[in-house]
Amino acid sequence: MESKIKGFMDLVKQRNQNEPEFLQAVQEVAETVIPYIASKEIYNGKNILLRMVEPERVLMFRVPWIDDTGEIVVNRGFRIEMNSAIGPYKGGLRFHPSVNLSILKFLAFEQVFKNALTTLPMGGGKGGADFDPKGKSDREIMRFCQSFMSELFRHIGPNTDIPAGDIGVGGREIGYLFGMYKKLRNEFTGVLTGKGMSWGGSLIRPEATGYGTVYFAQSMLETKGDTLKGKTVAVSGSGNVAQYACEKAFQMGAKVVTLSDSSGFIYDEDGIDAEKLAYVMELKNEKRARISEYLTKYPSAKFFKSQRPWSVKCDVAMPCATQNEVSTEEAKTLLKNGCIAISEGANMPSEPGAIEAFQEAKILYAPGKASNAGGVATSGLEMSQNSLRIVWTREEVDERLQRIMSKIHNSCIKYGKQDDGYIDYVRGANIAGFVKVADAMLAQGVV
Ligand code: NAP
């Protein structure tokens, strides 16, 4: 089996040189899915995984715009339309200077599995630009979004490809992108999700990824007869996912002691409560400030410059910032400090060595494609509401989100439970996602 996996990976590496994040994501899937394919007559010998690692379409385009000083700036825009076997392409847009083909292809590939897990009819895609929104004025953001959409609009549509937010793309950016799409197409449709409530958005969509990550952590703990109540939780990031993971965690009785951004992390031993979180939201969402400013209002907290929060003693860790933000060493520190569960809010935040360490220690470990699927699931619910031209209540959406997260957890158990009772959530998520997409691909022929 090892030579089969190696042979497959050699081919993928040869075709995708200089794409380390994409190869990392494919390797993790190959290790769990190739043995499964070999054991199933219907999938064997059909090169399905080889077809799945090749995007259906990759778009790269120039995004020229004019900054506030009158300078012409040129960024690079992307959309990866990865797989549409079970529905139109669906996945976020990321605006961050690190964005490149490798990062977006890894995100698009993971998205295919994640979207399949939600049980909703959504294919996988991802896009974005190497644009840094930090320090830009509102008008610069608007001009950039308009230029970006002036090309992207040709390739997307409510039945073709429905982008959403991701790092650097929140409600403000979705508004500018939607406005430009509507102007160019002269139609008001659900082409983007994460929209404002007065123009087609869904209640709970902003909260969904973070809430879902916490619901998933709770489901994992329940398999051990445990709950989040009374647990100490370390969260990284302080953006959309981190904020709402923090909120739901303390609502469920846990104590969240850390948040971070790219400048470092804050440690608040007393726990971050609703009032403190409201201050974080003001800092990050309105003032666009650094997390270190938390200390100006709460001086008893500590700030650790240029560090990540994984040295802190916690029962549960929720990485909610970015890819590869938990190293093997940091994973070992978490384990040494007694951490019993990891629920990933970010995409691929744990390095392969870290995942190995968590699984070897047999703690509860959920990969982002399962635990953070609540965001895209609720985007799917936003699409349904747009199509039906109705608005569900907060309670209705939250209830559906909880049901979906619970179904994802069950799928992971179905395919990931081992003979000794340990649940391998990586294997479970990969195989469950694969089966759904592969069945659709087989039914639709070689296209
Ligand atoms: P966001 O609102 O832009 O927040 C991102 C947070 O992560 C910020 O605190 C940011 O700090 C930090 N961060 C980003 N890049 C970093 C880096 N290279 N090193 C250290 N910190 C970094 O984005 P988000 O929507 O919360 O997304 C966070 C993660 O969740 C991403 O992996 C994303 O793919 C994943 N995700 C998001 C959704 C969603 O619905 N939004 C759904 C599924 C998965 P700075 O402010 O200093 O940059």
Coordinates of C-alpha atoms and ligand atoms in Angstrom, one line a residue:
M1 CA 0.0 0.0 0.0
E2 CA 2.8 2.4 0.8
S3 CA 4.3 2.1 -2.7
K4 CA 0.8 2.8 -4.1
I5 CA 0.6 6.0 -2.1
K6 CA 4.1 6.9 -3.0
G7 CA 3.5 6.3 -6.7
F8 CA 0.4 8.5 -6.6
M9 CA 2.2 11.3 -4.7
D10 CA 5.2 11.2 -7.0
L11 CA 2.9 11.9 -9.9
V12 CA 1.1 14.7 -8.0
K13 CA 4.4 16.2 -6.9
Q14 CA 5.8 16.2 -10.5
R15 CA 2.7 18.0 -11.7
N16 CA 2.5 20.5 -8.9
Q17 CA 6.0 21.5 -8.1
N18 CA 6.5 24.4 -5.8
E19 CA 3.1 23.9 -4.2
P20 CA 3.9 22.7 -0.7
E21 CA 0.6 23.4 0.9
F22 CA -1.3 21.7 -1.8
L23 CA 0.9 18.7 -1.7
Q24 CA 0.5 18.6 2.1
A25 CA -3.3 18.6 1.8
V26 CA -3.3 15.9 -0.9
Q27 CA -0.8 13.7 1.0
E28 CA -3.1 13.6 4.1
V29 CA -6.1 12.6 1.9
A30 CA -4.1 10.0 -0.1
E31 CA -2.9 8.2 3.0
T32 CA -6.4 7.5 4.2
V33 CA -8.3 7.3 0.9
I34 CA -6.0 5.2 -1.2
P35 CA -6.2 2.2 1.1
Y36 CA -10.0 2.6 1.1
I37 CA -10.2 2.7 -2.7
A38 CA -8.1 -0.4 -2.9
S39 CA -10.6 -2.2 -0.7
K40 CA -13.7 -1.2 -2.7
E41 CA -14.3 -2.8 -6.1
I42 CA -16.5 0.1 -7.4
Y43 CA -13.7 2.7 -6.9
N44 CA -10.6 0.7 -7.7
G45 CA -8.8 1.2 -11.0
K46 CA -10.8 4.3 -12.0
N47 CA -8.2 7.0 -11.1
I48 CA -10.9 8.9 -9.2
L49 CA -8.4 10.5 -6.8
L50 CA -6.2 11.5 -9.7
R51 CA -9.2 13.3 -11.2
M52 CA -10.0 14.9 -7.9
V53 CA -6.6 16.5 -7.4
E54 CA -6.8 18.2 -10.8
P55 CA -8.9 21.4 -10.6
E56 CA -11.7 21.5 -13.2
R57 CA -10.5 25.1 -13.9
V58 CA -7.9 27.6 -12.6
L59 CA -8.4 31.3 -13.2
M60 CA -5.7 33.8 -12.7
F61 CA -6.2 37.5 -13.5
R62 CA -4.8 41.0 -13.2
V63 CA -6.4 43.2 -10.6
P64 CA -5.2 46.8 -11.2
W65 CA -6.5 49.6 -8.9
I66 CA -5.6 53.1 -7.8
D67 CA -4.6 53.8 -4.2
D68 CA -5.3 57.0 -2.2
T69 CA -2.0 58.6 -3.3
G70 CA -2.9 58.1 -7.0
E71 CA -0.5 55.3 -7.5
I72 CA -1.5 52.4 -9.8
V73 CA -1.2 49.1 -7.9
V74 CA -1.4 45.6 -9.6
N75 CA -2.4 42.6 -7.6
R76 CA -3.0 39.0 -8.7
G77 CA -6.5 37.5 -8.5
F78 CA -7.4 33.8 -8.5
R79 CA -10.4 31.5 -8.5
I80 CA -9.9 27.7 -8.3
E81 CA -13.0 25.8 -9.5
M82 CA -12.0 22.5 -8.1
N83 CA -14.9 20.1 -8.3
S84 CA -18.6 20.5 -9.3
A85 CA -19.7 16.8 -9.1
I86 CA -22.2 17.4 -6.3
G87 CA -23.1 21.0 -6.9
P88 CA -21.9 24.4 -8.0
Y89 CA -18.4 25.5 -6.8
K90 CA -18.6 27.0 -3.4
G91 CA -15.8 28.4 -1.2
G92 CA -14.4 31.6 0.2
L93 CA -12.2 34.4 -1.1
R94 CA -9.0 35.2 0.8
F95 CA -7.3 38.6 0.6
H96 CA -3.8 38.2 2.2
P97 CA -0.3 39.0 0.9
S98 CA 0.7 35.3 1.3
V99 CA -2.0 34.2 -1.2
N100 CA -0.7 32.1 -4.1
L101 CA -1.7 29.1 -6.3
S102 CA -0.5 26.5 -3.8
I103 CA -2.4 28.0 -0.8
L104 CA -5.6 28.4 -2.8
K105 CA -5.4 24.9 -4.4
F106 CA -5.0 23.3 -0.9
L107 CA -8.0 25.3 0.3
A108 CA -10.1 24.4 -2.7
F109 CA -9.1 20.7 -2.4
E110 CA -10.1 20.6 1.3
Q111 CA -13.3 22.5 0.5
V112 CA -14.4 19.7 -1.8
F113 CA -14.4 17.2 1.1
K114 CA -15.8 19.7 3.6
N115 CA -18.7 20.6 1.4
A116 CA -19.5 17.0 0.8
L117 CA -19.5 16.4 4.5
T118 CA -22.1 19.1 5.1
T119 CA -24.7 16.9 3.3
L120 CA -25.6 20.0 1.2
P121 CA -25.3 20.0 -2.6
M122 CA -22.2 22.1 -2.9
G123 CA -19.0 21.5 -5.0
G124 CA -15.7 23.0 -4.0
G125 CA -13.8 26.1 -4.9
K126 CA -11.6 28.8 -3.5
G127 CA -10.2 32.1 -4.6
G128 CA -8.7 35.4 -3.5
A129 CA -5.8 37.8 -4.2
D130 CA -2.4 38.6 -2.8
F131 CA -3.9 41.9 -1.6
D132 CA -3.2 43.1 1.9
P133 CA -6.3 44.9 3.4
K134 CA -4.3 45.9 6.4
G135 CA -3.7 49.7 6.6
K136 CA -5.9 50.4 3.6
S137 CA -8.7 53.0 3.7
D138 CA -12.3 52.0 3.1
R139 CA -12.2 53.6 -0.4
E140 CA -9.1 51.6 -1.3
I141 CA -10.8 48.4 -0.2
M142 CA -13.8 49.3 -2.3
R143 CA -11.8 50.1 -5.4
F144 CA -9.8 46.9 -5.0
C145 CA -13.0 44.8 -4.6
Q146 CA -14.6 46.5 -7.7
S147 CA -11.6 45.8 -9.8
F148 CA -11.4 42.2 -8.6
M149 CA -15.1 41.6 -9.4
S150 CA -14.8 43.3 -12.8
E151 CA -13.1 40.1 -13.9
L152 CA -14.5 37.5 -11.6
F153 CA -18.1 38.3 -12.5
R154 CA -17.7 36.4 -15.8
H155 CA -16.9 33.2 -14.1
I156 CA -19.4 33.0 -11.2
G157 CA -23.1 32.9 -10.8
P158 CA -25.8 31.6 -8.4
N159 CA -25.8 28.2 -10.2
T160 CA -22.2 28.1 -11.2
D161 CA -19.8 29.3 -8.5
I162 CA -20.8 31.1 -5.3
P163 CA -17.8 32.7 -3.4
A164 CA -17.9 33.8 0.3
G165 CA -15.5 35.3 2.8
D166 CA -12.3 34.0 4.3
I167 CA -9.2 35.7 5.7
G168 CA -9.3 39.4 4.9
V169 CA -12.8 39.1 3.4
G170 CA -15.6 39.9 5.8
G171 CA -19.0 41.7 5.5
R172 CA -17.5 44.9 4.2
E173 CA -15.7 43.3 1.3
I174 CA -18.6 41.0 0.4
G175 CA -20.7 44.2 0.2
Y176 CA -18.4 45.9 -2.3
L177 CA -18.0 42.7 -4.3
F178 CA -21.8 42.1 -4.4
G179 CA -22.4 45.7 -5.4
M180 CA -20.1 45.5 -8.4
Y181 CA -21.5 42.1 -9.5
K182 CA -25.0 43.4 -9.4
K183 CA -24.1 46.5 -11.4
L184 CA -22.2 44.4 -14.1
R185 CA -24.9 41.7 -14.4
N186 CA -27.9 43.9 -13.7
E187 CA -29.4 41.1 -11.5
F188 CA -29.9 40.6 -7.8
T189 CA -29.1 37.0 -7.0
G190 CA -27.5 34.9 -4.3
V191 CA -24.1 34.9 -6.1
L192 CA -22.1 35.5 -2.9
T193 CA -22.8 34.4 0.7
G194 CA -22.0 36.3 3.9
K195 CA -24.2 39.1 2.7
G196 CA -25.7 41.8 5.0
M197 CA -29.0 41.0 6.6
S198 CA -31.0 43.6 4.6
W199 CA -29.7 42.4 1.2
G200 CA -30.0 38.6 1.3
G201 CA -27.8 37.5 4.1
S202 CA -28.6 34.8 6.7
L203 CA -28.8 35.1 10.4
I204 CA -26.0 33.1 12.1
R205 CA -23.7 33.1 9.0
P206 CA -21.1 35.4 10.7
E207 CA -21.2 33.2 13.8
A208 CA -21.4 29.8 12.0
T209 CA -17.8 28.7 11.6
G210 CA -16.8 29.5 15.1
Y211 CA -20.0 28.1 16.6
G212 CA -19.7 25.0 14.5
T213 CA -16.1 24.4 15.7
V214 CA -17.3 24.5 19.3
Y215 CA -20.3 22.3 18.6
F216 CA -17.9 19.8 17.1
A217 CA -15.6 19.9 20.1
Q218 CA -18.7 19.3 22.3
S219 CA -19.7 16.2 20.2
M220 CA -16.1 14.8 20.5
L221 CA -16.1 15.3 24.2
E222 CA -19.5 13.6 24.5
T223 CA -18.0 10.4 23.1
K224 CA -15.9 10.3 26.3
G225 CA -18.9 11.2 28.5
D226 CA -17.5 14.7 28.9
T227 CA -18.5 18.3 28.0
L228 CA -16.9 21.7 27.5
K229 CA -18.3 22.9 30.8
G230 CA -15.4 24.0 33.1
K231 CA -12.8 23.4 30.4
T232 CA -10.0 25.8 29.8
V233 CA -9.8 26.6 26.1
A234 CA -6.9 28.2 24.1
V235 CA -8.1 29.9 20.9
S236 CA -5.7 31.4 18.3
G237 CA -6.7 34.2 15.9
S238 CA -9.0 37.1 16.7
G239 CA -10.9 37.4 13.4
N240 CA -14.3 36.1 12.5
V241 CA -13.8 32.4 13.4
A242 CA -11.9 33.0 16.6
Q243 CA -14.4 35.6 17.9
Y244 CA -17.4 33.3 17.6
A245 CA -15.5 30.2 18.7
C246 CA -14.7 32.2 21.8
E247 CA -18.3 33.4 22.3
K248 CA -19.9 29.9 21.9
A249 CA -17.2 28.3 24.1
F250 CA -17.9 30.6 27.1
Q251 CA -21.7 30.3 26.5
M252 CA -21.2 26.6 26.9
G253 CA -19.4 27.0 30.2
A254 CA -15.8 26.9 29.1
K255 CA -13.1 29.5 30.0
V256 CA -11.3 30.9 27.0
V257 CA -7.9 32.3 28.0
T258 CA -6.2 33.2 24.8
L259 CA -6.7 35.1 21.5
S260 CA -4.0 36.1 19.0
D261 CA -3.1 37.8 15.7
S262 CA 0.0 37.9 13.6
S263 CA 1.8 40.1 16.1
G264 CA 1.4 37.7 19.1
F265 CA -1.1 36.4 21.6
I266 CA -2.9 37.6 24.8
Y267 CA -3.3 35.5 27.8
D268 CA -6.2 36.3 30.2
E269 CA -6.1 34.0 33.1
D270 CA -9.6 35.1 34.3
G271 CA -11.2 34.1 31.0
I272 CA -12.5 36.2 28.1
D273 CA -16.2 36.9 28.8
A274 CA -19.0 38.7 26.8
E275 CA -17.8 42.2 27.8
K276 CA -14.2 41.5 27.0
L277 CA -15.1 39.9 23.7
A278 CA -17.2 42.9 22.7
Y279 CA -14.0 45.0 23.2
V280 CA -12.0 42.5 21.0
M281 CA -14.7 42.9 18.3
E282 CA -14.5 46.7 18.5
L283 CA -10.7 46.5 18.3
K284 CA -10.5 44.1 15.4
N285 CA -13.7 44.8 13.4
E286 CA -14.0 48.6 13.7
K287 CA -10.7 50.0 14.8
R288 CA -8.7 47.4 12.8
A289 CA -6.2 47.4 15.7
R290 CA -3.7 44.9 17.0
I291 CA -4.7 42.3 19.7
S292 CA -2.1 43.7 22.1
E293 CA -4.4 46.7 22.6
Y294 CA -6.6 44.3 24.7
L295 CA -4.2 45.2 27.6
T296 CA -5.1 48.9 27.5
K297 CA -8.5 48.0 28.9
Y298 CA -7.6 44.7 30.7
P299 CA -4.1 45.3 32.1
S300 CA -4.1 42.2 34.2
A301 CA -3.9 40.1 30.9
K302 CA -0.4 39.4 29.4
F303 CA 0.8 39.9 25.8
F304 CA 3.4 37.6 24.3
K305 CA 4.9 39.3 21.3
S306 CA 5.5 37.2 18.1
Q307 CA 4.3 34.0 19.9
R308 CA 1.5 31.5 19.4
P309 CA -0.8 30.5 22.3
W310 CA 0.1 26.8 22.4
S311 CA 2.5 27.0 25.3
V312 CA -0.5 27.9 27.6
K313 CA -2.0 25.1 29.8
C314 CA -5.4 24.2 28.4
D315 CA -7.8 21.3 28.1
V316 CA -9.0 22.1 24.6
A317 CA -7.2 24.0 21.8
M318 CA -9.0 25.7 18.9
P319 CA -6.6 27.0 16.2
C320 CA -8.6 29.6 14.4
A321 CA -6.0 31.7 12.5
T322 CA -4.3 30.1 9.6
Q323 CA -2.6 27.1 8.0
N324 CA 0.4 25.4 9.7
E325 CA 0.1 27.4 12.9
V326 CA 0.6 24.4 15.2
S327 CA 4.1 22.8 14.8
T328 CA 5.1 19.3 16.0
E329 CA 6.9 20.9 18.9
E330 CA 3.9 22.9 19.9
A331 CA 1.6 19.9 19.6
K332 CA 3.9 18.0 22.1
T333 CA 3.8 21.0 24.5
L334 CA 0.0 21.0 24.3
L335 CA 0.0 17.2 25.1
K336 CA 2.4 17.7 27.9
N337 CA 0.2 20.3 29.4
G338 CA -2.8 17.9 29.4
C339 CA -4.7 19.0 26.3
I340 CA -7.4 16.4 25.6
A341 CA -9.1 17.8 22.4
I342 CA -8.3 19.9 19.3
S343 CA -11.1 21.3 17.2
E344 CA -9.7 23.2 14.2
G345 CA -11.5 26.4 13.2
A346 CA -8.9 27.3 10.7
N347 CA -8.0 25.2 7.6
M348 CA -5.1 22.8 8.0
P349 CA -3.7 24.7 11.0
S350 CA -1.8 21.6 12.3
E351 CA 1.4 20.5 10.6
P352 CA 1.5 16.8 9.6
G353 CA 3.9 16.1 12.6
A354 CA 1.5 17.7 15.0
I355 CA -1.5 15.6 13.7
E356 CA 0.7 12.5 14.1
A357 CA 1.5 13.5 17.7
F358 CA -2.2 14.1 18.6
Q359 CA -3.2 10.8 17.0
E360 CA -0.4 8.8 18.6
A361 CA -1.5 10.2 22.0
K362 CA -5.1 9.2 21.1
I363 CA -6.6 12.5 22.1
L364 CA -9.6 13.9 20.3
Y365 CA -8.4 15.5 17.2
A366 CA -10.8 17.0 14.5
P367 CA -9.4 18.3 11.2
G368 CA -10.7 21.6 10.0
K369 CA -12.6 20.1 7.0
A370 CA -14.9 18.5 9.5
S371 CA -14.9 20.9 12.5
N372 CA -15.0 24.2 10.6
A373 CA -17.6 23.1 8.1
G374 CA -20.4 25.0 9.9
G375 CA -19.4 28.2 8.0
V376 CA -19.9 26.8 4.5
A377 CA -22.9 24.8 5.7
T378 CA -24.6 28.0 6.8
S379 CA -23.6 29.6 3.5
G380 CA -25.5 26.7 1.9
L381 CA -28.5 27.6 4.1
E382 CA -28.1 31.3 3.0
M383 CA -28.3 30.0 -0.6
S384 CA -31.5 28.0 0.2
Q385 CA -33.1 31.1 1.8
N386 CA -32.1 33.2 -1.3
S387 CA -33.7 30.7 -3.7
L388 CA -36.8 30.4 -1.6
R389 CA -36.9 34.2 -1.1
I390 CA -37.5 33.7 2.6
V391 CA -35.6 34.4 5.8
W392 CA -35.3 31.8 8.6
T393 CA -35.1 32.9 12.2
R394 CA -31.8 32.8 14.2
E395 CA -33.1 29.8 16.1
E396 CA -34.0 27.9 12.9
V397 CA -30.6 28.5 11.3
D398 CA -28.8 27.6 14.5
E399 CA -30.8 24.4 14.9
R400 CA -30.0 23.4 11.3
L401 CA -26.3 24.2 11.9
Q402 CA -26.2 22.1 15.0
R403 CA -27.9 19.2 13.2
I404 CA -25.4 19.4 10.3
M405 CA -22.4 19.5 12.7
S406 CA -23.8 16.4 14.5
K407 CA -24.3 14.6 11.1
I408 CA -20.7 15.4 10.2
H409 CA -19.6 14.0 13.5
N410 CA -21.6 10.9 12.8
S411 CA -20.0 10.5 9.4
C412 CA -16.5 10.7 11.0
I413 CA -17.5 8.0 13.4
K414 CA -18.9 5.8 10.6
Y415 CA -15.7 5.8 8.6
G416 CA -13.2 6.6 11.3
K417 CA -13.9 4.4 14.3
Q418 CA -11.1 1.9 14.9
D419 CA -11.3 -1.6 16.5
D420 CA -10.0 -0.3 19.8
G421 CA -12.8 2.4 19.8
Y422 CA -10.5 5.3 18.9
I423 CA -12.1 7.7 16.4
D424 CA -9.7 8.7 13.6
Y425 CA -11.5 11.9 12.6
V426 CA -9.0 12.5 9.7
R427 CA -9.7 9.1 8.2
G428 CA -13.5 9.5 8.9
A429 CA -13.8 12.9 7.3
N430 CA -11.6 12.1 4.2
I431 CA -13.4 8.8 3.4
A432 CA -17.0 10.2 4.0
G433 CA -16.2 13.2 1.8
F434 CA -14.6 11.0 -0.8
V435 CA -17.5 8.6 -1.1
K436 CA -20.0 11.2 -1.8
V437 CA -18.0 13.0 -4.4
A438 CA -16.7 9.8 -6.0
D439 CA -20.2 8.3 -6.3
A440 CA -21.3 11.4 -8.1
M441 CA -18.3 11.4 -10.4
L442 CA -18.8 7.8 -11.3
A443 CA -22.4 8.4 -12.2
Q444 CA -21.5 11.4 -14.4
G445 CA -18.9 9.6 -16.5
V446 CA -15.4 10.7 -17.4
V447 CA -15.8 14.5 -17.8
Ligands
NAP1 P1 -10.1 36.8 9.5 O1 -11.4 37.3 10.1 O2 -9.4 37.5 8.5 O3 -9.1 36.5 10.8 C1 -7.9 35.9 10.6 C2 -7.1 35.9 11.9 O4 -6.0 35.0 11.8 C3 -6.6 37.2 12.3 O5 -6.5 37.3 13.7 C4 -5.2 37.2 11.7 O6 -4.3 38.1 12.3 C5 -4.8 35.8 11.9 N1 -3.8 35.4 10.9 C6 -4.0 35.4 9.6 N2 -2.9 35.0 9.0 C7 -2.0 34.8 9.9 C8 -0.6 34.4 9.9 N3 0.0 34.1 8.8 N4 0.0 34.3 11.2 C9 -0.7 34.6 12.3 N5 -1.9 34.9 12.4 C10 -2.6 35.1 11.2 O7 -10.3 35.3 8.9 P2 -11.2 34.1 9.4 O8 -12.4 34.2 8.5 O9 -11.4 34.2 10.9 O10 -10.4 32.8 9.0 C11 -9.5 32.2 9.9 C12 -9.3 30.8 9.5 O11 -10.5 30.0 9.4 C13 -8.6 30.6 8.1 O12 -7.8 29.4 8.1 C14 -9.9 30.3 7.2 O13 -9.5 29.6 6.0 C15 -10.7 29.5 8.1 N6 -12.1 29.4 7.8 C16 -12.9 30.5 7.8 C17 -14.2 30.4 7.5 C18 -15.2 31.6 7.5 O14 -16.4 31.4 7.4 N7 -14.7 32.8 7.7 C19 -14.8 29.1 7.3 C20 -14.0 28.0 7.3 C21 -12.6 28.1 7.6 P3 -3.9 39.5 11.6 O15 -5.1 40.4 11.8 O16 -2.7 40.0 12.4 O17 -3.6 39.2 10.2

